[in-house]
Amino acid sequence: MRSFVPKYIVGGVTLVRDSEAPAPGRLLLLRQPPGRGWGLPAGLLRRGEAPIVGAARELAEESGITVDPRELTPAVPNAVVHAKGWVDMVFELSVPASTTVLEVDGAEVYEARFHPIDDLPRLTVATARLLAYYGIGPLVAPDDPTSMARPTAPARDE
């Protein structure tokens, strides 16, 4: 990465699935300002912060779900490199939605909710692109063998 972009930003992202939902499942999404699309619990890592620790911290800050970082599992792929100079370190977690309390602050996050993977709401472009790496969402080709859901309407940027 450094050979193309001398400085880059690293973020921690968590794909939170509902452990109680039948296949293809449900995914936690957040509606954040300006509120025109849904995204994933994510944020920038602090200097020297381990990606798994940053992802757990951001998850707690944005959704109220507090977990020990060791409960997160590295997603495959774990690192998604974006052309504009940032890297997302992606982790996964399964929780029972029926007993998981979601708490948002109303300023940084308007709303947090589990959505059926086969009927996702309008996503931010960044979220749609990231989810495509995991076979989820509107940017996955219908005949893609990794697809976990049928395609939905194209994502639009905020």
PDB file of C-alpha atoms in Angstrom:
ATOM      1  CA  MET A   1       0.000   0.000   0.000  1.00  0.00           C
ATOM      2  CA  ARG A   2       2.765   2.456   0.914  1.00  0.00           C
ATOM      3  CA  SER A   3       4.301   2.189  -2.562  1.00  0.00           C
ATOM      4  CA  PHE A   4       1.170   3.723  -4.095  1.00  0.00           C
ATOM      5  CA  VAL A   5      -0.013   6.015  -1.312  1.00  0.00           C
ATOM      6  CA  PRO A   6       2.588   7.259   1.187  1.00  0.00           C
ATOM      7  CA  LYS A   7       0.021   7.710   3.964  1.00  0.00           C
ATOM      8  CA  TYR A   8      -3.115   5.728   4.462  1.00  0.00           C
ATOM      9  CA  ILE A   9      -5.973   5.536   6.933  1.00  0.00           C
ATOM     10  CA  VAL A  10      -7.052   2.330   8.681  1.00  0.00           C
ATOM     11  CA  GLY A  11     -10.588   1.706   9.828  1.00  0.00           C
ATOM     12  CA  GLY A  12     -12.275  -1.035  11.812  1.00  0.00           C
ATOM     13  CA  VAL A  13     -15.583  -2.441  10.549  1.00  0.00           C
ATOM     14  CA  THR A  14     -17.857  -5.067  12.097  1.00  0.00           C
ATOM     15  CA  LEU A  15     -20.378  -7.225  10.242  1.00  0.00           C
ATOM     16  CA  VAL A  16     -22.880  -8.074  12.982  1.00  0.00           C
ATOM     17  CA  ARG A  17     -25.252 -10.913  12.130  1.00  0.00           C
ATOM     18  CA  ASP A  18     -28.377 -11.991  13.955  1.00  0.00           C
ATOM     19  CA  SER A  19     -27.584 -15.475  15.278  1.00  0.00           C
ATOM     20  CA  GLU A  20     -31.302 -16.307  15.503  1.00  0.00           C
ATOM     21  CA  ALA A  21     -32.291 -15.472  11.919  1.00  0.00           C
ATOM     22  CA  PRO A  22     -32.746 -18.214   9.323  1.00  0.00           C
ATOM     23  CA  ALA A  23     -30.578 -18.088   6.189  1.00  0.00           C
ATOM     24  CA  PRO A  24     -29.619 -15.848   4.561  1.00  0.00           C
ATOM     25  CA  GLY A  25     -29.826 -14.004   7.881  1.00  0.00           C
ATOM     26  CA  ARG A  26     -30.024 -10.465   9.145  1.00  0.00           C
ATOM     27  CA  LEU A  27     -27.317  -7.824   9.373  1.00  0.00           C
ATOM     28  CA  LEU A  28     -26.978  -4.860  11.727  1.00  0.00           C
ATOM     29  CA  LEU A  29     -26.989  -1.562   9.871  1.00  0.00           C
ATOM     30  CA  LEU A  30     -26.818   2.020  11.091  1.00  0.00           C
ATOM     31  CA  ARG A  31     -28.438   5.161   9.753  1.00  0.00           C
ATOM     32  CA  GLN A  32     -26.049   8.040  10.324  1.00  0.00           C
ATOM     33  CA  PRO A  33     -26.028  11.710   9.322  1.00  0.00           C
ATOM     34  CA  PRO A  34     -27.042  12.823   6.780  1.00  0.00           C
ATOM     35  CA  GLY A  35     -29.280   9.754   6.973  1.00  0.00           C
ATOM     36  CA  ARG A  36     -29.799   9.008   3.296  1.00  0.00           C
ATOM     37  CA  GLY A  37     -28.332   5.526   3.431  1.00  0.00           C
ATOM     38  CA  TRP A  38     -27.523   2.740   5.871  1.00  0.00           C
ATOM     39  CA  GLY A  39     -24.010   1.688   6.826  1.00  0.00           C
ATOM     40  CA  LEU A  40     -22.044  -0.667   9.052  1.00  0.00           C
ATOM     41  CA  PRO A  41     -20.615  -0.047  12.510  1.00  0.00           C
ATOM     42  CA  ALA A  42     -17.202   1.335  11.617  1.00  0.00           C
ATOM     43  CA  GLY A  43     -14.677   4.027  12.338  1.00  0.00           C
ATOM     44  CA  LEU A  44     -11.074   5.091  12.210  1.00  0.00           C
ATOM     45  CA  LEU A  45      -8.505   3.444  14.411  1.00  0.00           C
ATOM     46  CA  ARG A  46      -6.652   5.505  16.965  1.00  0.00           C
ATOM     47  CA  ARG A  47      -2.882   5.777  16.611  1.00  0.00           C
ATOM     48  CA  GLY A  48      -1.352   2.487  17.752  1.00  0.00           C
ATOM     49  CA  GLU A  49      -4.752   0.836  18.293  1.00  0.00           C
ATOM     50  CA  ALA A  50      -5.068  -2.783  17.168  1.00  0.00           C
ATOM     51  CA  PRO A  51      -7.716  -3.139  14.429  1.00  0.00           C
ATOM     52  CA  ILE A  52      -9.745  -5.690  16.403  1.00  0.00           C
ATOM     53  CA  VAL A  53      -9.781  -3.367  19.434  1.00  0.00           C
ATOM     54  CA  GLY A  54     -10.817  -0.394  17.284  1.00  0.00           C
ATOM     55  CA  ALA A  55     -13.607  -2.375  15.643  1.00  0.00           C
ATOM     56  CA  ALA A  56     -14.962  -3.435  19.055  1.00  0.00           C
ATOM     57  CA  ARG A  57     -14.709   0.155  20.335  1.00  0.00           C
ATOM     58  CA  GLU A  58     -16.549   1.571  17.331  1.00  0.00           C
ATOM     59  CA  LEU A  59     -19.222  -1.120  17.602  1.00  0.00           C
ATOM     60  CA  ALA A  60     -19.866  -0.138  21.232  1.00  0.00           C
ATOM     61  CA  GLU A  61     -19.829   3.606  20.498  1.00  0.00           C
ATOM     62  CA  GLU A  62     -22.212   3.395  17.560  1.00  0.00           C
ATOM     63  CA  SER A  63     -24.612   0.588  18.502  1.00  0.00           C
ATOM     64  CA  GLY A  64     -24.284   0.016  22.236  1.00  0.00           C
ATOM     65  CA  ILE A  65     -23.090  -3.574  21.658  1.00  0.00           C
ATOM     66  CA  THR A  66     -20.140  -4.086  23.983  1.00  0.00           C
ATOM     67  CA  VAL A  67     -17.998  -7.168  23.421  1.00  0.00           C
ATOM     68  CA  ASP A  68     -14.527  -8.298  24.298  1.00  0.00           C
ATOM     69  CA  PRO A  69     -12.455  -7.832  21.115  1.00  0.00           C
ATOM     70  CA  ARG A  70     -11.585 -11.549  21.281  1.00  0.00           C
ATOM     71  CA  GLU A  71     -15.244 -12.289  20.469  1.00  0.00           C
ATOM     72  CA  LEU A  72     -14.769 -10.767  17.009  1.00  0.00           C
ATOM     73  CA  THR A  73     -13.687 -13.032  14.169  1.00  0.00           C
ATOM     74  CA  PRO A  74     -11.587 -11.728  11.270  1.00  0.00           C
ATOM     75  CA  ALA A  75     -13.731 -11.665   8.127  1.00  0.00           C
ATOM     76  CA  VAL A  76     -12.408 -13.200   4.923  1.00  0.00           C
ATOM     77  CA  PRO A  77     -10.996 -11.069   3.445  1.00  0.00           C
ATOM     78  CA  ASN A  78      -9.944  -9.360   6.662  1.00  0.00           C
ATOM     79  CA  ALA A  79      -8.425  -6.298   4.958  1.00  0.00           C
ATOM     80  CA  VAL A  80     -10.143  -4.427   2.158  1.00  0.00           C
ATOM     81  CA  VAL A  81      -7.841  -1.919   0.473  1.00  0.00           C
ATOM     82  CA  HIS A  82      -9.527   1.075  -1.149  1.00  0.00           C
ATOM     83  CA  ALA A  83      -7.893   2.965  -4.009  1.00  0.00           C
ATOM     84  CA  LYS A  84      -8.196   6.353  -2.315  1.00  0.00           C
ATOM     85  CA  GLY A  85      -5.770   5.536   0.474  1.00  0.00           C
ATOM     86  CA  TRP A  86      -7.618   3.722   3.216  1.00  0.00           C
ATOM     87  CA  VAL A  87      -7.831   0.171   4.464  1.00  0.00           C
ATOM     88  CA  ASP A  88     -10.807  -1.375   6.238  1.00  0.00           C
ATOM     89  CA  MET A  89     -10.040  -4.177   8.690  1.00  0.00           C
ATOM     90  CA  VAL A  90     -13.268  -6.180   8.810  1.00  0.00           C
ATOM     91  CA  PHE A  91     -14.469  -8.426  11.611  1.00  0.00           C
ATOM     92  CA  GLU A  92     -17.586 -10.506  12.183  1.00  0.00           C
ATOM     93  CA  LEU A  93     -19.817 -11.111  15.169  1.00  0.00           C
ATOM     94  CA  SER A  94     -23.070 -13.022  15.700  1.00  0.00           C
ATOM     95  CA  VAL A  95     -25.478 -11.948  18.424  1.00  0.00           C
ATOM     96  CA  PRO A  96     -29.117 -12.839  19.178  1.00  0.00           C
ATOM     97  CA  ALA A  97     -31.065  -9.798  17.958  1.00  0.00           C
ATOM     98  CA  SER A  98     -34.024 -10.565  20.232  1.00  0.00           C
ATOM     99  CA  THR A  99     -31.956 -10.002  23.380  1.00  0.00           C
ATOM    100  CA  THR A 100     -29.355  -7.542  22.107  1.00  0.00           C
ATOM    101  CA  VAL A 101     -30.089  -4.001  23.215  1.00  0.00           C
ATOM    102  CA  LEU A 102     -29.177  -1.418  20.594  1.00  0.00           C
ATOM    103  CA  GLU A 103     -28.396   2.057  21.922  1.00  0.00           C
ATOM    104  CA  VAL A 104     -27.647   5.042  19.698  1.00  0.00           C
ATOM    105  CA  ASP A 105     -26.845   8.607  20.664  1.00  0.00           C
ATOM    106  CA  GLY A 106     -29.059  10.353  18.100  1.00  0.00           C
ATOM    107  CA  ALA A 107     -26.187  12.579  16.964  1.00  0.00           C
ATOM    108  CA  GLU A 108     -23.534  10.285  15.450  1.00  0.00           C
ATOM    109  CA  VAL A 109     -26.074   7.524  14.793  1.00  0.00           C
ATOM    110  CA  TYR A 110     -29.797   8.098  14.235  1.00  0.00           C
ATOM    111  CA  GLU A 111     -30.892   4.490  14.198  1.00  0.00           C
ATOM    112  CA  ALA A 112     -29.526   0.935  14.479  1.00  0.00           C
ATOM    113  CA  ARG A 113     -31.522  -2.052  13.274  1.00  0.00           C
ATOM    114  CA  PHE A 114     -31.107  -5.599  11.990  1.00  0.00           C
ATOM    115  CA  HIS A 115     -32.189  -5.940   8.348  1.00  0.00           C
ATOM    116  CA  PRO A 116     -32.844  -9.107   6.313  1.00  0.00           C
ATOM    117  CA  ILE A 117     -29.844  -9.715   4.062  1.00  0.00           C
ATOM    118  CA  ASP A 118     -32.172 -10.513   1.165  1.00  0.00           C
ATOM    119  CA  ASP A 119     -34.086  -7.225   1.619  1.00  0.00           C
ATOM    120  CA  LEU A 120     -31.531  -4.563   2.559  1.00  0.00           C
ATOM    121  CA  PRO A 121     -32.516  -0.903   2.750  1.00  0.00           C
ATOM    122  CA  ARG A 122     -30.782   1.753   0.668  1.00  0.00           C
ATOM    123  CA  LEU A 123     -27.077   1.530   1.496  1.00  0.00           C
ATOM    124  CA  THR A 124     -24.338   4.122   1.299  1.00  0.00           C
ATOM    125  CA  VAL A 125     -22.073   3.528  -1.680  1.00  0.00           C
ATOM    126  CA  ALA A 126     -19.139   2.688   0.595  1.00  0.00           C
ATOM    127  CA  THR A 127     -21.234   0.093   2.449  1.00  0.00           C
ATOM    128  CA  ALA A 128     -22.553  -1.478  -0.760  1.00  0.00           C
ATOM    129  CA  ARG A 129     -18.997  -1.775  -2.089  1.00  0.00           C
ATOM    130  CA  LEU A 130     -17.675  -3.278   1.120  1.00  0.00           C
ATOM    131  CA  LEU A 131     -20.526  -5.788   1.456  1.00  0.00           C
ATOM    132  CA  ALA A 132     -19.932  -6.962  -2.121  1.00  0.00           C
ATOM    133  CA  TYR A 133     -16.584  -8.411  -0.970  1.00  0.00           C
ATOM    134  CA  TYR A 134     -18.639 -10.747   1.237  1.00  0.00           C
ATOM    135  CA  GLY A 135     -21.260 -11.699  -1.357  1.00  0.00           C
ATOM    136  CA  ILE A 136     -23.915  -9.431   0.169  1.00  0.00           C
ATOM    137  CA  GLY A 137     -25.988  -6.613  -1.282  1.00  0.00           C
ATOM    138  CA  PRO A 138     -26.890  -4.811  -4.476  1.00  0.00           C
ATOM    139  CA  LEU A 139     -23.462  -4.911  -6.117  1.00  0.00           C
ATOM    140  CA  VAL A 140     -23.242  -8.711  -6.130  1.00  0.00           C
ATOM    141  CA  ALA A 141     -24.022 -10.303  -9.488  1.00  0.00           C
ATOM    142  CA  PRO A 142     -27.132 -12.530  -9.354  1.00  0.00           C
ATOM    143  CA  ASP A 143     -25.179 -15.554 -10.598  1.00  0.00           C
ATOM    144  CA  ASP A 144     -22.240 -14.998  -8.202  1.00  0.00           C
ATOM    145  CA  PRO A 145     -21.778 -18.262  -6.250  1.00  0.00           C
ATOM    146  CA  THR A 146     -20.683 -16.273  -3.153  1.00  0.00           C
ATOM    147  CA  SER A 147     -23.918 -14.275  -3.102  1.00  0.00           C
ATOM    148  CA  MET A 148     -25.841 -14.483   0.167  1.00  0.00           C
ATOM    149  CA  ALA A 149     -28.820 -12.522  -1.078  1.00  0.00           C
ATOM    150  CA  ARG A 150     -30.677 -11.546  -4.164  1.00  0.00           C
ATOM    151  CA  PRO A 151     -29.661  -8.170  -5.610  1.00  0.00           C
ATOM    152  CA  THR A 152     -31.598  -5.131  -4.485  1.00  0.00           C
ATOM    153  CA  ALA A 153     -31.886  -1.661  -5.959  1.00  0.00           C
ATOM    154  CA  PRO A 154     -28.554  -0.012  -6.749  1.00  0.00           C
ATOM    155  CA  ALA A 155     -26.954   1.874  -3.897  1.00  0.00           C
ATOM    156  CA  ARG A 156     -26.771   5.632  -4.100  1.00  0.00           C
ATOM    157  CA  ASP A 157     -24.233   7.865  -2.460  1.00  0.00           C
ATOM    158  CA  GLU A 158     -25.264  10.064   0.425  1.00  0.00           C
TER     159      GLU A 158
END
